[in-house]
Amino acid sequence: MDSKKSLSERDIITKYILPAIEQSGWNKQSQIREEVTFTAGRIFVKGKKTKRGEKKRADIIIYYKPNIPVAVVEAKDNTHTVGAGMQQALEYSGTLDIPVAISSNGDGFVIQYRKNCGPHGADGKAIVSENADLEHFPTPDELWSCYKHYNGLASKEEEDTSLCSYYFDSTGRAPRYYQRIAINRTVEAIARGQNRILLVMATGTGKTYAAFQIIYRLWKACCKKRILYLADRNNLITQTKKGDFKHFKDKCHIIRHKHIDKSYEIYLALYQGLTNYDEETDAYKQFSPDFFDLIIVDECHRGSVDEDKAWHKILSYFSSATQIGMTATPKETKALSNIEYFGEPIYTYSLKQGIDDGFLAPYKVLRVGMNIDLEGYRPERGKTDIDGELIEDRLYNTKDFDRNIVIDERTELVARKIMEYLTNSDPMAKTIVFCVDIEHAERMRQALLKYAPQEITARSDKYIVRITGDDPVAKGYLEDFINPEQKFPVIATTSKLMSTGTDAQTCRVICLDENIGSMTEFKQIIGRGTRINEEYGKQYFTIIDFRNVTDKFADKDFDGAPVRIKESKQDDKLSEEIIDEGTGEEQIDPVTGEEVEFTEVVYGNDDPDGYELGEETPSYGPKPKLYVNGVDVSILSERKQYLDADGRLITTSVKEYCKTGILTSYRSLDNFLQTWNDAEKKRAIIEELENQGIIFEELKDEIKNDLDIFDLICHIAWDAPALTRKERAENVRKRNYWTKYGDKARKVLDALLDKYAQTGIEEIEDMKVLTVDPIKEIGTPAEIVNLFGGKQQYLQAIRELEAEIYSAA
């Protein structure tokens, strides 16, 4: 018994838990996975650098077949009770949507059946929790029965459909845990007969890959034989065909020029490629109403539920097909409701969850407030525009700027501020500038060029480009912008075209100089920056906000579950509303993605690529803009905001936020000093505070950059007097404590003290410091360690050096 208690957790798993699982009939090679990492570790931003937090990892996950998990097993060593791992097992099984949570210490198992999915006892009630010895771990049939009950699979047909296989290619790509949940829930809902399904997944989380696996599983199982993938932008279709859907090979076809070929099995189409805006000649009617078994509507928030739109007419025509709506931002207004049409989401994976898991990039916000934006602009008496026309005497604000009135100095100041930020950080950082309309986007492009680094504009005419739906050249610019391997274009000015469906993996900066009333549009725009591309160093992004648009981050609807707010249809026809006053959502031209005011667009041209407007134009448009110059425009305020540990933007100053966090962790200065002095490595304390959201790099910028982190903490939390790193290093030298060491060893310690004064305590605790100048000139790492008598003696010397650095404390 004593020998068992001396075993490590790893030994308990190997010697007791795994043999017990295998003995019950589970295949070690195909059904049992150990140490399953299912998150990437949240990215923490430290100034311009980043680091990842801990990844979440389950000890054992048991699969009935690949990607069909039935149980999570959490192990503890034998000094713990048999059920000590249950809380962890329940947390992981909840996150991973797995029906059974199991804990073990090697003596036996505690088994908990989630949502009453377990076997029934003698009293006829479902067993919630039970104990089992090592000889009676649940069998495959028993856990599969739990899975079926958990997911409501009642018939043999439903069971068979839920077991249809995933696609596996030679790269070994597998779905992330949340993609697996979305795929399995969708397939199982269809198996149960559900015909309208809504999936909500944040931008950048791989909705298209999930769609591909859903289609593949149902198609290979012959449950769905003809499938239509419907989108509203050409780049969405071409990206899909070249990307995840390439595995369908010659079975897959893009409908172009409204040419219908019924010989394929999987179709991709723009909805405007299926309509002629004439019910008698609409191309989709060349298919019979029951031709398709399955329709997937990508970005379904963009009009699929508006009864007056072509989207809805197509879906109504193919009403017998199973229809799946996919979006990051379901549309829920008084007039329109994705939930009313598709039903409640069967799964939601939010932006916050994606950032917490490390699959999406965190962001920083720079809010810039200009005098005329904050105070309004009222023209002086007799003020005229550039054409000499008298300007109406009223107060103009951000709703007017660049829509009704253009103030040259404001445009110039915004452009200068954007280029100033890029020049000071990275002038080659891919940047999207969102403008009010096409004219504003072109004017902004020209203004930005005035302040662009000449050495870059001399290399390429495509450093700053306009990407809007009216320009045929924009298609090529867009493809190059989203291609990580293409350096140019770097800065794209746009209006609506790039707000959705643009897979800009390396976009590092999003500039907001447009008014965004719609939460749906705001979330889509933020989604342009959330993708991570570590190969190209993209791990976070910055939002520069000129119009207080980022106030929406504080809205409870920003990252909450979608809630239906449309009332049931009464005698009045709500869908006739053009603008919903509650959200300020303007109509968007479905082809170009540009804003069209107060009208429905009619298209005269057959545009297979979904970029050009037709010959006919809106019957009603905006009033001509006034152009004004000679206005005093200045920046009144700038404020940086960062995400806290819970994924919310910090609204107080960085100093106040960090003070609160430190005082939460350490009840007093004495408590902190004891912890600091007892720590074998100070880095551990620093990292623990960083993982709680303390932002030391930004704190240094706000307070004083040459302070030691120790002094920074003591100063802001307890108002203790602070020494700079240089002052602490000089105090150590005055004490001359290192006389017991030889000349070369003293030289090493002196160099380490210099390194501390330059960069801080973390670097001298890292053995890699021995490989950098000037320390590496003294000898190799092995030679330097031997100067102290070995590695342990060297580490002890570092601890003594740290004790001297902080001796005054």
PDB file of C-alpha atoms in Angstrom, residues 112 123 167 182 382 512 558 632 752 760:
ATOM      1  CA  GLN A 112     -20.664  10.853 -12.966  1.00  0.00           C
ATOM      2  CA  ASP A 123     -35.946   2.275  -8.587  1.00  0.00           C
ATOM      3  CA  TYR A 167     -12.730  13.233 -43.487  1.00  0.00           C
ATOM      4  CA  ALA A 182     -20.461  22.110 -33.805  1.00  0.00           C
ATOM      5  CA  GLY A 382     -20.925  83.555 -43.083  1.00  0.00           C
ATOM      6  CA  LEU A 512     -12.438  52.919 -37.327  1.00  0.00           C
ATOM      7  CA  PHE A 558     -21.253  42.289 -27.748  1.00  0.00           C
ATOM      8  CA  ASP A 632      -9.276  74.205 -36.383  1.00  0.00           C
ATOM      9  CA  LEU A 752      24.820  39.844 -15.013  1.00  0.00           C
ATOM     10  CA  GLY A 760      15.265  43.451 -15.402  1.00  0.00           C
TER      11      GLY A 760
END
